[in-house]
């Protein structure tokens, strides 16, 4: 009996030993709880997203989170109302495509591959689709992530697809760094640091260059490995796209952006290159309304003929941009004040099915007279796109502005002042200027240049049908005219205000004497010559732009100078203090109050600015901190704008509100304090404050007495 028990014991020990000997060693996989970086991208509603485009994003997310290579992912499928994930998608075979399965693994380096997955949005969907997935690295560690796809269904709001077009006789496109900044802000909710052009366009389409010079044969090509920064060298704004001579159509290529937190995202650039051998008129459909009570019914045959001319195919449908309501409204199925709907930019209007293109009508606004331009895009029956414009002339079709006059010398650059064009626009249209087109003068009379510094040194020649902007690139302020000889040259231009209303004008350059260096432009008051002050010995022709303002304010006893010996000095380059500025506003706007306050502890009674600051405090214009006004500190540009807005509003002449979001057009807009943004926007809209030549507002900068004179003059003459 004892032997049996001993035998059973030895057997148990042996089995246990064998079990220990062959027990497999298990390594437990880790589950990461940290949030993985989102993969963000955008497509138009008629596009698909191939995951081949974002494959590197999957790899980077896994590497950043786990420090290991990605093995595979599993997808949680999106709602079918948003779209469908396919594997090996073929857009020519809609009935036999394979849908992605949530239970299946999609691998980085073997079949089925992640890169062969495609997202196809539902044709009626627009918005942001979030696709959740679970990733596994080579050690089988797992984490959760999200893909966020912005589907733009023809909406006006921008996405991360940055769009440019190059028409007719334009040679190249300069990138606008603010387009990339806005895309980053929208996607990442952070400021942009730099981008990399990771997917350069095909050489047959065109080439990206850095600091391109069309007169130079050995330009520097953009490199995919190089960083191009928003606000430092190498500058993003110096990147240009130059199309191949034989290319026309649309190309799309990717870039990778990095925000100031170091997070990356992927965006696209889409460039449409028109046939540069075509004239603009070849893409124009023109109508005329004799008076404001007339309506314009669109003729579908005009659009069909244009499609046939451009694409050699039958037209399918078009989409319209929407004109400013100040011009008029596009209606569908309009008849004597009754209509089915208002035309929208996202809706397709067909040649042979409802909604019919032939039932679109333009109804001018009762107050509108002039030319209304309505851009449109058309698609032929093969799906090929083209673009054009409907030009509608209402009434006489012409609103004429007063002539802008400059003086110059043969062979010297006469600078076009953007403030002059803006002032003309505001006087005539009541709105800020948006952009202008020039009608080029004959080469025998002279040449318009962009970025001209001296003879033979310029960025490019000014081109007809190119828009030159008051507040964006390419800038009016970078344009100069170089006369060939003495005499008078008249250059016609067409301007458009911010509401899309057009007007025509003329720039007249009176050229005398012999050749010389670059000359300045005009002022809104006296544009016929460079002038010196009648009163101040230190305000000579170098301050010609400010002379009318300084002399006018002196004559009105708003600003004064100091007598030194036998001469009177204005000290135009001296900075203005907060106390001095408040005194100038006090005099200029005749501020008065019967109320009183305790006063600021650092504004002593008897000081020359005491009454002005006390009045401003009582009216709510001067709002110091800790009961101090700091009257002897130099006033900043943004504080001056805040004081001006408050003061003007109190006098009853309210400044119209500006577009705060539009301040992003200034390269240093991030330096504008939150408390001053509405004031800055209002004064910019009113044309009282303009940006510098390098498109900055310099909110923290200080103001000189010459600059203050210009601002105050504009305020009281607004």
XYZ file of C-alpha atoms in Angstrom, residues 224 600 655 664 682:
5
model
C 10.673 67.912 -50.691
C -5.856 109.093 -12.914
C -17.315 103.620 -37.546
C -5.370 87.331 -40.826
C -12.889 98.957 -38.070
